[in-house]
CSV table of C-alpha atoms and ligand atoms in Angstrom, one decimal:
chain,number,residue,atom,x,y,z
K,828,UNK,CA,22.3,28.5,-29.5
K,829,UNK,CA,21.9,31.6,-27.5
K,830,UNK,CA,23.0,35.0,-30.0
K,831,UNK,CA,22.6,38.5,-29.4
K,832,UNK,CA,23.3,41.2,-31.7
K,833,UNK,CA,25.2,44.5,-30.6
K,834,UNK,CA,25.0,47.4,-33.0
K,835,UNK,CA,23.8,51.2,-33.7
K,836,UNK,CA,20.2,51.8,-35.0
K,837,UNK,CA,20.4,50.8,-39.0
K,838,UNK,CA,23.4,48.4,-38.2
K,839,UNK,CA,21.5,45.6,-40.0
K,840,UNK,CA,20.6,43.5,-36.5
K,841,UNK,CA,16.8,43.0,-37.6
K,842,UNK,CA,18.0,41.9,-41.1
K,843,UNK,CA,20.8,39.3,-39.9
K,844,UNK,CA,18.2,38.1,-37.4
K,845,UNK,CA,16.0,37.6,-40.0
K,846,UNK,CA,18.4,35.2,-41.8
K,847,UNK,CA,19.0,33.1,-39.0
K,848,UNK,CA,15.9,32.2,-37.9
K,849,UNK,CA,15.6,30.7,-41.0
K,850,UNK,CA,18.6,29.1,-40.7
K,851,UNK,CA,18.4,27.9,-37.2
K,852,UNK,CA,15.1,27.6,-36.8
K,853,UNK,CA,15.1,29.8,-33.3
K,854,UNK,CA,13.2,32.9,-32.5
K,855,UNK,CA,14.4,36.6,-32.8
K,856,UNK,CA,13.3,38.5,-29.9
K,857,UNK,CA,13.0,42.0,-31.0
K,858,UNK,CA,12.5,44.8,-27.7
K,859,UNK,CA,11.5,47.4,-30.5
K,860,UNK,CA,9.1,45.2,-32.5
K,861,UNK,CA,7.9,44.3,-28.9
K,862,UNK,CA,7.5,47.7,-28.2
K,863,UNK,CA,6.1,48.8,-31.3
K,864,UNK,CA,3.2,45.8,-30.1
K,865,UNK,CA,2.2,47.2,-26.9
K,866,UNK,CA,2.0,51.2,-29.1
K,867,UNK,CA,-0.4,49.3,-31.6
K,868,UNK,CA,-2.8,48.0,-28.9
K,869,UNK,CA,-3.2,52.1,-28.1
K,870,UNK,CA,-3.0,51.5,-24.5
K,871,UNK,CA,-1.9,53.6,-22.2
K,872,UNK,CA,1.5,51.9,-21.7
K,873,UNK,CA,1.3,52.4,-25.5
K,874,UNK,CA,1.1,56.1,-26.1
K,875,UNK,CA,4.2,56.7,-22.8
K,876,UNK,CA,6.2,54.4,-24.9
K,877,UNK,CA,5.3,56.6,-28.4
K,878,UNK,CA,6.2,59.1,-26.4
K,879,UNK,CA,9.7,58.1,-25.5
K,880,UNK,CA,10.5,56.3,-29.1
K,881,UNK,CA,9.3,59.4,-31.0
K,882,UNK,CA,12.1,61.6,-29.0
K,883,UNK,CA,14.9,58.7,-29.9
K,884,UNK,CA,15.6,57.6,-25.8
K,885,UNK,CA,15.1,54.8,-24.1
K,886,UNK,CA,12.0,52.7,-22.7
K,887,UNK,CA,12.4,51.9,-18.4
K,888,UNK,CA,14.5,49.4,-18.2
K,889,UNK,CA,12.1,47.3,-16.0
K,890,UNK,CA,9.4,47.2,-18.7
K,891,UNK,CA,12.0,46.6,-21.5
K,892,UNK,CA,13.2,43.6,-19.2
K,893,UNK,CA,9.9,42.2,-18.5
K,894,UNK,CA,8.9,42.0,-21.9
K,895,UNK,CA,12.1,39.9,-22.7
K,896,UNK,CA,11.9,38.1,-19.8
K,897,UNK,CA,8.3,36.3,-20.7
K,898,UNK,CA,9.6,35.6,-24.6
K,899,UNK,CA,13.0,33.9,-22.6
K,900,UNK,CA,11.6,31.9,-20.8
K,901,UNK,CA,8.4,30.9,-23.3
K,902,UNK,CA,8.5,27.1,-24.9
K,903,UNK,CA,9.4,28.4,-28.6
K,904,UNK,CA,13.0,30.0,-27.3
K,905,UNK,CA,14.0,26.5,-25.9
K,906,UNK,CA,16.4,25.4,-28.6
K,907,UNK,CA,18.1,29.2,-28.4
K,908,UNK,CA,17.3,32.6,-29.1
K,909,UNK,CA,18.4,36.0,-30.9
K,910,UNK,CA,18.3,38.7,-29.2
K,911,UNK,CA,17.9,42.1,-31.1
K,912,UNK,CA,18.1,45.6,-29.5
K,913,UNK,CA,18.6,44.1,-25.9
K,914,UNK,CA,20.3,44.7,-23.8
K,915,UNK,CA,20.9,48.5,-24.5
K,916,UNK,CA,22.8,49.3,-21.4
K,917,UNK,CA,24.9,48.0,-18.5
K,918,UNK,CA,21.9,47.9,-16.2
K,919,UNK,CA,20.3,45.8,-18.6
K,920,UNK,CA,23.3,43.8,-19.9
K,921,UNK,CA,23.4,42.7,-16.0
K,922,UNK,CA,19.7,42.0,-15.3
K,923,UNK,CA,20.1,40.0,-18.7
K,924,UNK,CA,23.2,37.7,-16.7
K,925,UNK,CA,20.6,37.6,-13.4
K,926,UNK,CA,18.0,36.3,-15.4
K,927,UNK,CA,19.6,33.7,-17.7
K,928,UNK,CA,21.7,32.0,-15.0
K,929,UNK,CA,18.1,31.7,-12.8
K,930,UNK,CA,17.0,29.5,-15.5
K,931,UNK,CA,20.7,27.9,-16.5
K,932,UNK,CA,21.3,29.6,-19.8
K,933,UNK,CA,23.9,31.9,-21.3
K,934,UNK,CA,24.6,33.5,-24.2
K,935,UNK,CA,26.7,32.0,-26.2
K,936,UNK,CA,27.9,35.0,-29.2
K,937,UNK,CA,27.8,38.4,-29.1
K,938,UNK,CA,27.7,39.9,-32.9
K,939,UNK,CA,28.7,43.5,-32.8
K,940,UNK,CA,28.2,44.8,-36.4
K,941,UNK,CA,30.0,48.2,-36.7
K,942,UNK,CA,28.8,50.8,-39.4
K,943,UNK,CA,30.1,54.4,-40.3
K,944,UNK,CA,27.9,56.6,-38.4
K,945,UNK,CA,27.0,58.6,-42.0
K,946,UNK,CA,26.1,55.3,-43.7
K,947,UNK,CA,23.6,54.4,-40.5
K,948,UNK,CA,21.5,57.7,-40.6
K,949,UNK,CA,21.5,57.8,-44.9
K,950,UNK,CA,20.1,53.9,-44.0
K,951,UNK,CA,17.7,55.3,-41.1
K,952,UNK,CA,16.1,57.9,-43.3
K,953,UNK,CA,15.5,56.4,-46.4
K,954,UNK,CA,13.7,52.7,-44.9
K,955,UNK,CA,10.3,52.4,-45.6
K,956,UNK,CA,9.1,49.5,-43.7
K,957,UNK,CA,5.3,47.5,-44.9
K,958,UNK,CA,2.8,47.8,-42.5
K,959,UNK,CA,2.3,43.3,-43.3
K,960,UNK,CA,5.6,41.9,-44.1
K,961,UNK,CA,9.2,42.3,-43.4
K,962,UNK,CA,9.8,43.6,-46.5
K,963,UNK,CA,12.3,47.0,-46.2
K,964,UNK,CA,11.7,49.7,-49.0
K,965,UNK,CA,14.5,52.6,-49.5
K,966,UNK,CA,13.9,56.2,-51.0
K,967,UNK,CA,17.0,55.9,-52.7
K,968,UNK,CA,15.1,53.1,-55.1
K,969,UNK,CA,12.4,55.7,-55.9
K,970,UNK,CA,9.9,54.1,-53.2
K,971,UNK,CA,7.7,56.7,-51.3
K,972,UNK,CA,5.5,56.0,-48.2
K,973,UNK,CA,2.4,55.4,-48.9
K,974,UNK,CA,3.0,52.5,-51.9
K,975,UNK,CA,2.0,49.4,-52.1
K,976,UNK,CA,4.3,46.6,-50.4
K,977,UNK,CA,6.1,45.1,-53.6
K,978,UNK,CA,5.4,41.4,-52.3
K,979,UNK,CA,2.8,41.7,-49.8
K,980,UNK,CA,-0.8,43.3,-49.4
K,981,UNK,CA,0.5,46.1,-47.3
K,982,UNK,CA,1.5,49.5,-47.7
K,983,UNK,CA,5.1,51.5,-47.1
K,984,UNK,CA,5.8,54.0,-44.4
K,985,UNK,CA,7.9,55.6,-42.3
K,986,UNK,CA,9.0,54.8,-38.7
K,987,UNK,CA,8.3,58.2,-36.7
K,988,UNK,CA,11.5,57.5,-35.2
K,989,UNK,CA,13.5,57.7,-38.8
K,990,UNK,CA,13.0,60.9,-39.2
K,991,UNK,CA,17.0,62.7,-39.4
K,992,UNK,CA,16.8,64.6,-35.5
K,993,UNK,CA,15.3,61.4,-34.2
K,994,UNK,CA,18.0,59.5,-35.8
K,995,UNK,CA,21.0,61.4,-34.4
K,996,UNK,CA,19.7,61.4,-31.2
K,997,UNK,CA,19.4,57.7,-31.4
K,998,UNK,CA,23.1,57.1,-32.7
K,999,UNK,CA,24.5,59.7,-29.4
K,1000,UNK,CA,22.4,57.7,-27.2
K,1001,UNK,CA,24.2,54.3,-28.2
K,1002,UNK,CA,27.2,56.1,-28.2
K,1003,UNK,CA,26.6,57.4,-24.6
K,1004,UNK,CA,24.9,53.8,-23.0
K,1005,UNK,CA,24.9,51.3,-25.4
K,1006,UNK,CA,28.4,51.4,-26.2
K,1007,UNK,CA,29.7,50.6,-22.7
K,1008,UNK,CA,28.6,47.2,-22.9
K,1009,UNK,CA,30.9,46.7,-25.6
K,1010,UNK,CA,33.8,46.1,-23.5
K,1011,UNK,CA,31.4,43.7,-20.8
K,1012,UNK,CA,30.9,41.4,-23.4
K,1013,UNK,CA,34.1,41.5,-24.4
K,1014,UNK,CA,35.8,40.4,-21.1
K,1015,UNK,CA,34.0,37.5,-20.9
K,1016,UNK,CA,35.0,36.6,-24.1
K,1017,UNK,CA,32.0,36.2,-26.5
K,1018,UNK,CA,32.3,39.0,-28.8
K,1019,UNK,CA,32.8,39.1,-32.5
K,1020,UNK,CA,33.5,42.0,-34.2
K,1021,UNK,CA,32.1,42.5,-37.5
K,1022,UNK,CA,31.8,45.1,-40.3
K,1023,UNK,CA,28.3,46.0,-41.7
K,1024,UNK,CA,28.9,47.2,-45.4
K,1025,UNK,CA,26.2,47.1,-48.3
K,1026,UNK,CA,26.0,43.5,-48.3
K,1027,UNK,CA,23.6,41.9,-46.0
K,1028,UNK,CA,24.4,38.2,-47.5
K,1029,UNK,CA,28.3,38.6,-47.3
K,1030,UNK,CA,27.6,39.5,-43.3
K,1031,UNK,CA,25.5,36.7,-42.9
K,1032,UNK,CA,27.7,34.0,-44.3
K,1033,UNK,CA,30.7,36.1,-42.4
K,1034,UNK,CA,28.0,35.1,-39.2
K,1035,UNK,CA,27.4,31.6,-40.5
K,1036,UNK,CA,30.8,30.7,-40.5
K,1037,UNK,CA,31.5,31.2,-37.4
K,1038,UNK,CA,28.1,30.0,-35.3
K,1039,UNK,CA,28.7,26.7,-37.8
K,1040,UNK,CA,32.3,26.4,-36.5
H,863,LIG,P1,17.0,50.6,-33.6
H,863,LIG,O1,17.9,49.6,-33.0
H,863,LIG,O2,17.1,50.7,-35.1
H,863,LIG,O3,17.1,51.9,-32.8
H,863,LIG,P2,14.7,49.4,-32.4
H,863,LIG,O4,13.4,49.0,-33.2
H,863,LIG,O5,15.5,48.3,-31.9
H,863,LIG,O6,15.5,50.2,-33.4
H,863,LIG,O7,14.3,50.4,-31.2
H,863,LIG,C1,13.5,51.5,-31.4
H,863,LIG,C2,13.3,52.3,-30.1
H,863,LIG,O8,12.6,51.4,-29.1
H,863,LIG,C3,14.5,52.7,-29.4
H,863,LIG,O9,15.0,54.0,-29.9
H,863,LIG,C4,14.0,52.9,-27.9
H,863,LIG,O10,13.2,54.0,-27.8
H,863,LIG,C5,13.1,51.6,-27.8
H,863,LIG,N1,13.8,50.4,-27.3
H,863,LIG,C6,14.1,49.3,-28.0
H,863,LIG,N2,14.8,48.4,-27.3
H,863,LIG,C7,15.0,49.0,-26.1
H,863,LIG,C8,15.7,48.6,-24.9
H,863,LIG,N3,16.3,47.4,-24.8
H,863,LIG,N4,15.7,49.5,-23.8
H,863,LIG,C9,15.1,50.7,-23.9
H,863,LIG,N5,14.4,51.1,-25.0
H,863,LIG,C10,14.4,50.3,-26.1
């Protein structure tokens, strides 16, 4: 079961992904978390990639494509996949289609989660993430950066790329290159079209139903 999520920054893609690997037991491959790896190993690579995330636009393609590319085609994405933040635009969506049919896979849904632009940059701002688990903190609940992780060791922060002028940017950049690929996924017939509201569990099981189908 090959899935890849479609959606603006804050959509909920990372949290929906989280779900199902739990529930199908296959491996989300994230291009920001993989990104956010190689700025954490403070290489240069690393700080030209800081760089480019801190203003809100996108990594080169090329990198973005070999860093997907190695998860692909690694043991644990055998049984299928999720696919989270790639592609991003059409140049990517068709070096995605070179490189699966090389190796004789496809993907098999597109999820495109659609959220009111207003909702996605309240959501953007106010997530704290912990620097140790998964776990996603919100302003709005009285959580600062800086606290301590309410289920793990870690502590809360901020992603540098959260900050409101980062976040618009972010949203007119899917507009201008992500959105394109809407349509491509669409004529071939694999996209659903969902809407993100407040409830991450009532999008899941929206999901669920149909990949259980
Ligand atoms: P979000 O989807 O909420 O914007 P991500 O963690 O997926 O967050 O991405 C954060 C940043 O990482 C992007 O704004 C961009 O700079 C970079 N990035 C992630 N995926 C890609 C990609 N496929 N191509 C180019 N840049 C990417």
């Amino acid at each position: 079961m090959n899935i890849l999520f479609l959606g603006a920054p804050g959509c909920g893609k990372g949290t929906q992904s989280k779900i199902l690997i739990e529930r199908y037991g296959i491996p989300q491959i994230s291009t920001g978390d993989l990104l956010r790896e190689e700025m954490g190993s403070k290489s240069d690579l690393g700080a030209k990639i800081k760089d480019i995330m801190a203003k809100g636009e996108f990594v080169d393609d090329e990198l973005v494509l070999s860093l997907v590319s190695k998860k692909i085609e690694s043991e644990e994405c055998k049984k299928g996949f999720i696919l989270d933040g790639f592609p991003r635009n059409l140049t990517q969506a068709k070096s995605l289609d070179v490189l699966l049919s090389r190796i004789s896979k496809s993907i098999d849904y597109v999820m495109l989660i659609d959220v009111p632009d207003e909702v996605l940059i309240e959501r953007c701002t106010g997530r704290l993430l912990c620097d140790t688990c998964d776990y996603i903190g919100n302003k709005d609940r009285g959580e600062n950066v800086g606290d301590p992780c309410p289920v793990a060791e870690g502590t809360l922060y901020q992603r540098d790329d959260d900050k409101e002028d980062t976040v618009r940017n972010r949203l007119k950049v899917f507009k201008e290159q992500t959105s394109p690929i809407i349509d491509f996924y669409q004529d071939k017939g694999i996209l659903q079209r969902l809407v993100g509201g407040n409830d991450p569990k009532l999008l899941s099981n929206k999901i669920i139903e149909i990949l259980d189908k």
